[in-house]
mmCIF file of C-alpha atoms in Angstrom:
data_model
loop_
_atom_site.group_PDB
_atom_site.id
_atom_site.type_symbol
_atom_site.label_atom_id
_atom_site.label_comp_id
_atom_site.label_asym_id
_atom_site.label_seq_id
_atom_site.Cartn_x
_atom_site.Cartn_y
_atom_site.Cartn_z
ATOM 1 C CA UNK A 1 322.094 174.625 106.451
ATOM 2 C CA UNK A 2 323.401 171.198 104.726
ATOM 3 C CA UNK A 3 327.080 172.525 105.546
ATOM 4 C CA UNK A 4 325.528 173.109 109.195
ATOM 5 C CA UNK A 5 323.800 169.763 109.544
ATOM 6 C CA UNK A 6 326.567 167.960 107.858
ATOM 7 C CA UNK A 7 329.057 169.488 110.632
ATOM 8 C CA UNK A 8 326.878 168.173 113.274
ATOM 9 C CA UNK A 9 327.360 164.425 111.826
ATOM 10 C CA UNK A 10 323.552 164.437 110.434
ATOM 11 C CA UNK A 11 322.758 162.344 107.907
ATOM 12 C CA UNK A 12 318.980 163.090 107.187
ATOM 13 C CA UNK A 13 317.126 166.054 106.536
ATOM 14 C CA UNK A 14 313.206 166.842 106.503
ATOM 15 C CA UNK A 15 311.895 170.038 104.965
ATOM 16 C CA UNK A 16 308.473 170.789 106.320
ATOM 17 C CA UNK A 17 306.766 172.586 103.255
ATOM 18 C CA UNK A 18 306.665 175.243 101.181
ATOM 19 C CA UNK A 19 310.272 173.956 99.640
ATOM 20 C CA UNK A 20 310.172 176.130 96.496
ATOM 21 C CA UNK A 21 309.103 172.960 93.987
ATOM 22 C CA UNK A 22 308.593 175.918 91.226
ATOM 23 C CA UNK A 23 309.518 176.126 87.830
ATOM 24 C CA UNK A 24 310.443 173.375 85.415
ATOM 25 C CA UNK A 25 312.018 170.108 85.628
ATOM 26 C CA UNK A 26 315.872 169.751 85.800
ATOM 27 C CA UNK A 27 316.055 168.148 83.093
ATOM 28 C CA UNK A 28 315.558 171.146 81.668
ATOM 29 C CA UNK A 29 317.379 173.137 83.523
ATOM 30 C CA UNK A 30 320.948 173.029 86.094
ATOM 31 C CA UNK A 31 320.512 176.299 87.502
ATOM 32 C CA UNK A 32 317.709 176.170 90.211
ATOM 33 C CA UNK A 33 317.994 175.498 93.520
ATOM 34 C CA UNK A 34 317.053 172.005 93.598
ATOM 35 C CA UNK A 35 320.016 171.293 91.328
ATOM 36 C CA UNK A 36 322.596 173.216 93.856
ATOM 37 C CA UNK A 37 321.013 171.547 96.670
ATOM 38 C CA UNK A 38 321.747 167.411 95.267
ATOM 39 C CA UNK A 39 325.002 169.029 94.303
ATOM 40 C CA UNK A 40 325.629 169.088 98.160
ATOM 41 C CA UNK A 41 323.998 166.072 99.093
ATOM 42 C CA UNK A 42 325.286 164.191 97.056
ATOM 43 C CA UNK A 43 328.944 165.321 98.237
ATOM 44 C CA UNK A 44 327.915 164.715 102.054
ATOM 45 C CA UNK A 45 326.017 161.426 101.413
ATOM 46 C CA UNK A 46 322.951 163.022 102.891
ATOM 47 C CA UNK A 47 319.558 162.913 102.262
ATOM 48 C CA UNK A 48 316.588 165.790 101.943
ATOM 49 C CA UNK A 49 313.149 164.255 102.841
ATOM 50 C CA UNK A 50 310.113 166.500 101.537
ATOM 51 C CA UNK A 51 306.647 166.910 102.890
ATOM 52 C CA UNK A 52 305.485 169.825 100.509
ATOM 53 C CA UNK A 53 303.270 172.716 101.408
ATOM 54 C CA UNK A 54 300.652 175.035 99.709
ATOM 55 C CA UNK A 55 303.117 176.955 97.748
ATOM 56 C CA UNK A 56 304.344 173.960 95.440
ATOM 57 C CA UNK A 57 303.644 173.424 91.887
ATOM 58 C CA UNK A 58 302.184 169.966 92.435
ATOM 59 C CA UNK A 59 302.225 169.449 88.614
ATOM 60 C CA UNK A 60 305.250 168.587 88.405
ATOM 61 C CA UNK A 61 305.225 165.468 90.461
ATOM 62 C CA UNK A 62 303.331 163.835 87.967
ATOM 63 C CA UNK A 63 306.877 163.898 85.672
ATOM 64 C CA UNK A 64 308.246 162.551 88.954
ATOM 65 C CA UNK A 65 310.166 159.045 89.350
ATOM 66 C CA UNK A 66 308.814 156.651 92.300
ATOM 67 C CA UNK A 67 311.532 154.709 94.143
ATOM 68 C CA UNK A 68 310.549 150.955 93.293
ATOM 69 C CA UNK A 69 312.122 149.211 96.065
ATOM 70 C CA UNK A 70 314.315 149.346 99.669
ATOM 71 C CA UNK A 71 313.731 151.472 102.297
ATOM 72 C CA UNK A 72 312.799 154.721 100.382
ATOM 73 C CA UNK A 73 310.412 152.468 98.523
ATOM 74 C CA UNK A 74 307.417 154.947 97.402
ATOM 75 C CA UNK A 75 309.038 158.239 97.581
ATOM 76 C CA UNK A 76 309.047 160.414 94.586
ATOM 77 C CA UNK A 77 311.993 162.118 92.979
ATOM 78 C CA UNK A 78 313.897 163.321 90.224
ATOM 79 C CA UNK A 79 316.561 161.304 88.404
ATOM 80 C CA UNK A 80 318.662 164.041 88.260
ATOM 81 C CA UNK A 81 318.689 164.677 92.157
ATOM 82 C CA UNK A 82 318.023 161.242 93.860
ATOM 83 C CA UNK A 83 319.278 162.951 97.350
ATOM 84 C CA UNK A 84 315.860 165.001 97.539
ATOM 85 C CA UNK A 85 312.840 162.874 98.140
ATOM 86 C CA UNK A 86 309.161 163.980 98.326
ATOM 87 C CA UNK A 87 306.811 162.140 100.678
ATOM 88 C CA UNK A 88 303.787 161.156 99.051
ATOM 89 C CA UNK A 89 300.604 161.949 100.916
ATOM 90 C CA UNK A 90 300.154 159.065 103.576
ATOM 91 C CA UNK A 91 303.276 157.694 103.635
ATOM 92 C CA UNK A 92 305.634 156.433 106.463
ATOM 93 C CA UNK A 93 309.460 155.775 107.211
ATOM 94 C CA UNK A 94 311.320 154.094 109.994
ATOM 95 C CA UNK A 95 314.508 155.645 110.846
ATOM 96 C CA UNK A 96 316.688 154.026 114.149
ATOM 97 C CA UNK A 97 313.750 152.510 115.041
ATOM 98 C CA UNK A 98 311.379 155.310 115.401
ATOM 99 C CA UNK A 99 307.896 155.192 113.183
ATOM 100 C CA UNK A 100 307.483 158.654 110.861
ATOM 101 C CA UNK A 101 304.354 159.129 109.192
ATOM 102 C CA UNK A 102 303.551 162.303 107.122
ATOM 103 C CA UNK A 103 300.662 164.322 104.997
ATOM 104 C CA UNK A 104 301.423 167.490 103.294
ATOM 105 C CA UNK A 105 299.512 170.752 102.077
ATOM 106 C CA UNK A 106 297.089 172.984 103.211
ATOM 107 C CA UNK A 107 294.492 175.693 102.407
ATOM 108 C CA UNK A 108 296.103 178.930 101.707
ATOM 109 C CA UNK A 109 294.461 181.687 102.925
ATOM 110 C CA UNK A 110 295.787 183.947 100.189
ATOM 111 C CA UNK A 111 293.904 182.214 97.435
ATOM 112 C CA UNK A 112 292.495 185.363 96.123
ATOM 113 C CA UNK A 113 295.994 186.709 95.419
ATOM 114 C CA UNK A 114 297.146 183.539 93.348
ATOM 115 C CA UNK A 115 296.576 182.563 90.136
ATOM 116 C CA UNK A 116 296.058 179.030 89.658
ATOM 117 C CA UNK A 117 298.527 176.953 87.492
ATOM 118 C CA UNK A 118 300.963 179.803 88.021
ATOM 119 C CA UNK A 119 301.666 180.512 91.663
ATOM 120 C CA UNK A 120 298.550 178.224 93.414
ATOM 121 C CA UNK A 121 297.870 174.611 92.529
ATOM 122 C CA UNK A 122 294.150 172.839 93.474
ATOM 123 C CA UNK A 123 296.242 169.873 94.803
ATOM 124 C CA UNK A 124 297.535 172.139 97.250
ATOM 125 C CA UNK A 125 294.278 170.939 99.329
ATOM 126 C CA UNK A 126 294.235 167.872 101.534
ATOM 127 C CA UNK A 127 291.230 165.681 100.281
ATOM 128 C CA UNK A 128 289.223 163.005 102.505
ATOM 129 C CA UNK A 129 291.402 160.535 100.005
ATOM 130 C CA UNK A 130 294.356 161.655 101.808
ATOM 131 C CA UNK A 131 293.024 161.403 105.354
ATOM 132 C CA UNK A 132 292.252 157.636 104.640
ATOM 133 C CA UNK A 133 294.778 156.713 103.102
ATOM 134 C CA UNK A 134 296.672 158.110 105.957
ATOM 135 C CA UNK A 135 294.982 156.835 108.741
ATOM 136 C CA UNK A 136 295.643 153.074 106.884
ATOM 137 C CA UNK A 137 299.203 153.681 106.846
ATOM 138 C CA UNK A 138 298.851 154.165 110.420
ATOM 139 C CA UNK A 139 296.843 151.305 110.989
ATOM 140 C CA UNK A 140 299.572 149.244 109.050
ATOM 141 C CA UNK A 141 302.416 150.536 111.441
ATOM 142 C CA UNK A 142 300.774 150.769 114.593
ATOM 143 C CA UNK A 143 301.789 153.853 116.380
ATOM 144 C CA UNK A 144 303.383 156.937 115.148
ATOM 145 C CA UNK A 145 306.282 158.860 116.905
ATOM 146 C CA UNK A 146 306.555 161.671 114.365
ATOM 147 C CA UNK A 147 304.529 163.175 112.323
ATOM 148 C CA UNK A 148 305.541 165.402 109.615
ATOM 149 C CA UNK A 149 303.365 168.007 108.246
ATOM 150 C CA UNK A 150 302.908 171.446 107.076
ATOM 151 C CA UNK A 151 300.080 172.276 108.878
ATOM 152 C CA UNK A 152 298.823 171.707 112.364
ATOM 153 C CA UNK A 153 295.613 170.073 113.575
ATOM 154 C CA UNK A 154 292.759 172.386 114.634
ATOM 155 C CA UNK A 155 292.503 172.275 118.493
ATOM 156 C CA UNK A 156 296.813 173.523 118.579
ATOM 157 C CA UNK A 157 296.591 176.967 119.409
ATOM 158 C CA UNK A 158 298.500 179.246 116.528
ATOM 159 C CA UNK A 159 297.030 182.534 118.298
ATOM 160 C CA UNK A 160 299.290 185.062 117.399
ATOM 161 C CA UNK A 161 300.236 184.528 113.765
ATOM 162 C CA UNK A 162 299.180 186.228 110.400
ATOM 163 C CA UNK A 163 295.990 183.750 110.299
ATOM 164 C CA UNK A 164 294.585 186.213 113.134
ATOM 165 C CA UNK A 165 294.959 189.370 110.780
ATOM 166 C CA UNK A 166 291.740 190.982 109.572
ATOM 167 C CA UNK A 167 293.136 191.595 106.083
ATOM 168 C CA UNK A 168 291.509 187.906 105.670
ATOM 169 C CA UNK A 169 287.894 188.007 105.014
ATOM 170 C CA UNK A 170 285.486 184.893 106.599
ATOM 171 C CA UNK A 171 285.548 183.201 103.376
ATOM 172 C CA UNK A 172 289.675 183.084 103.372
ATOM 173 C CA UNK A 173 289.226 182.377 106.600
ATOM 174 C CA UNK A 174 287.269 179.295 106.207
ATOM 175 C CA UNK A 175 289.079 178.036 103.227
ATOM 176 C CA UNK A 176 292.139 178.051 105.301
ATOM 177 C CA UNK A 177 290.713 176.430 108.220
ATOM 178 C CA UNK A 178 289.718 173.238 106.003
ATOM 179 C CA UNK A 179 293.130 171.997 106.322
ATOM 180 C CA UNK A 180 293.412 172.129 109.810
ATOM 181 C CA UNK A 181 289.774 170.181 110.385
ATOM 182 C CA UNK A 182 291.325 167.383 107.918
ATOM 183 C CA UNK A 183 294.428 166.971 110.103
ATOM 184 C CA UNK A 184 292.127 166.880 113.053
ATOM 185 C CA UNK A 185 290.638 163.997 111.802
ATOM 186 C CA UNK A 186 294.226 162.498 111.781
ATOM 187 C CA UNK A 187 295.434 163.547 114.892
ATOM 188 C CA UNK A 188 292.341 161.789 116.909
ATOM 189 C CA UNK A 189 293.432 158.681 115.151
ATOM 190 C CA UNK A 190 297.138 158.793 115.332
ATOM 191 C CA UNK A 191 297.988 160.354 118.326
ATOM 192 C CA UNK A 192 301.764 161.152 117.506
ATOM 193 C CA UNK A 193 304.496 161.764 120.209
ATOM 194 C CA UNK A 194 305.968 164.697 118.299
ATOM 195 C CA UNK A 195 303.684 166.869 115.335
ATOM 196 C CA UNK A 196 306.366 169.017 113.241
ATOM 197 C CA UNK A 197 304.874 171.377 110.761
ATOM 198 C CA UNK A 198 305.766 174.955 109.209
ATOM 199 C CA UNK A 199 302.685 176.489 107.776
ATOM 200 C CA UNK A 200 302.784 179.758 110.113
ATOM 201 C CA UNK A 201 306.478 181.022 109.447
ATOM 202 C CA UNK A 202 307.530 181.291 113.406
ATOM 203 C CA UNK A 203 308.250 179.544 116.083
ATOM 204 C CA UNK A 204 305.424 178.111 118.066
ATOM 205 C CA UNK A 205 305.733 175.237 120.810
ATOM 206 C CA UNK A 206 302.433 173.569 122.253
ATOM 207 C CA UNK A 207 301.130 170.524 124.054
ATOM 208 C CA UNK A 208 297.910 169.464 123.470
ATOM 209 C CA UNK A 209 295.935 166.601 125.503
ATOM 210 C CA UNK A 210 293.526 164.544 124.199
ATOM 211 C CA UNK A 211 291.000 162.214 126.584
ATOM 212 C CA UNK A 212 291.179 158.835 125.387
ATOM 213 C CA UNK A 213 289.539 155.847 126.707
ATOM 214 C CA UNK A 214 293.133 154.333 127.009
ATOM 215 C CA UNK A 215 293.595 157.754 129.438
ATOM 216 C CA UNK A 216 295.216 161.208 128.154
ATOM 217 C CA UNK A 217 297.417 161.242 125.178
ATOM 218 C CA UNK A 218 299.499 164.350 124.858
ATOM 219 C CA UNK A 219 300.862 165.362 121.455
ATOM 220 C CA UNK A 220 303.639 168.233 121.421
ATOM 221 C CA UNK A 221 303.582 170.251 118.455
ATOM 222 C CA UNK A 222 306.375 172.112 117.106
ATOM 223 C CA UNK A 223 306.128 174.655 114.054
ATOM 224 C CA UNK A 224 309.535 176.214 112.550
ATOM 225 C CA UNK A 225 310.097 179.816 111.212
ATOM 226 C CA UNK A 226 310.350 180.568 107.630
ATOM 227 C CA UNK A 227 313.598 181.090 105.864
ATOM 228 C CA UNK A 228 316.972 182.678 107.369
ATOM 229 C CA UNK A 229 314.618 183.379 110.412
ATOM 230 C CA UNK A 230 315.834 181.797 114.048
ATOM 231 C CA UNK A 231 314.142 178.664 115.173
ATOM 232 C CA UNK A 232 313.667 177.930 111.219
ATOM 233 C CA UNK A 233 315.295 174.803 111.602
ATOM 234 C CA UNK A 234 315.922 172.581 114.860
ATOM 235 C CA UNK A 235 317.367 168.287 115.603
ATOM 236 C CA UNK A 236 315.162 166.118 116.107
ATOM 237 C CA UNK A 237 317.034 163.179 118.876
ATOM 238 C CA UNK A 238 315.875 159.672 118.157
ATOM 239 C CA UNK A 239 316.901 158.116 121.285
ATOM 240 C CA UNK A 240 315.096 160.757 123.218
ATOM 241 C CA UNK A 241 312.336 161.482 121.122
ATOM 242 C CA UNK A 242 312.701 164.991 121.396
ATOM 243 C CA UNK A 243 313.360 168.500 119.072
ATOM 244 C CA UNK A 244 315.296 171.316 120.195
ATOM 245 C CA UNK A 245 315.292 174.683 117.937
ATOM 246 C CA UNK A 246 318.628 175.187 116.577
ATOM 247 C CA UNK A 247 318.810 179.365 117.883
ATOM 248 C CA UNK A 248 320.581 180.732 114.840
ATOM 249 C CA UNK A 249 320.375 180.112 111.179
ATOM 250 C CA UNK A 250 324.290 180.755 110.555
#
């Protein structure tokens, strides 16, 4: 997809979550797919902007780098690939104008299946720590026209994905809805233009209206396939404020 997006004259990429942070630093190592993926940026001049998911080992952010100053200022990365930066919970960007704010993780509802440390992290979680320090980002920038996320907020319908199945008992259940209550909390603050998230591995397209005493604010929500699958990755158009689903992976 860089060779794709770099075609199309893109400059700047965000991966919505579960971006296969696994494994060991690259210091340590040249052969995983982080290291093949600067190799590219760094040839294009592009950059990969991160807001991480459930299935990241969170532990290793805390060998991270933090970008000190400029307009990346905050972001996290690795000094071996400075083209892929990782969004720290609660933090913005302004790209052409345009005001991005984002908060990663969520609940995963196959916790019984993971071992933590190995392939399930605690941090995975999004804590009330998170929400605020959130919602003051957004109170330092003032509005929000995208917001990046893995999940989606609770009242955005995802009726007909794998969270429906009955293979999950109430208590998955519940665990997995705690994510979505925390980002409802956000969403009744924020009130984005656009919400982009990934958590549910297909393509699913919503508007949702919320009554404000300002009048109804509408937030369109747009979650991306997993993988090689179609509508897995899409352009977002800054001018327009709008996404469109790119139809094919290759």
């Amino acid at each position: 997809m860089v060779d794709q997006f770099h075609g199309l004259g893109l400059k700047h990429i965000f991966q919505l979550g579960d971006f296969g942070l696994w494994g060991g630093l690259l210091k340590h190592s040249h052969d995983k797919l982080r290291w093949r993926l600067e190799k590219k940026l760094e040839k294009f001049d592009m950059l990969l902007f991160i807001t991480l998911g459930n299935h990241e080992n969170y532990k290793l952010l805390e060998s991270f780098s933090v970008v000190n100053a400029g307009p990346w200022a905050g972001f996290l990365f690795e000094p071996e690939a400075p083209h892929i930066l990782y969004f720290q919970r609660g933090q913005s960007i302004q790209l052409r104008g345009r005001n991005f704010l984002s908060l990663g993780g969520a609940a995963s509802i196959d916790y019984k299946f993971r071992e933590i440390g190995k392939s399930m992290w605690t941090e995975e979680r999004i804590t009330v720590k998170n929400i605020w320090d959130t919602l003051e980002e957004f109170e330092r920038i003032g509005s929000v026209d995208v917001f990046l996320a893995h999940d989606v907020f609770a009242s955005a319908p995802i009726f007909g994905t794998h969270r429906q199945s009955d293979k999950w008992d109430s208590e998955e259940k519940a665990y997995a809805q705690t994510s979505r209550d925390a980002l409802e909390k956000v969403v009744t603050k924020v009130y984005p233009t656009l919400w982009l998230h990934g958590h549910y591995h297909q393509p699913i397209e919503t508007s949702v209206d919320f009554s404000t005493a300002e009048g109804i604010k509408t937030v369109k929500t747009y979650c991306l396939a997993m993988d090689q699958e179609k509508k897995s990755t899409g352009i977002l158009w800054l001018d327009e404020l709008e996404f469109e689903y790119l139809p094919n992976y290759r």
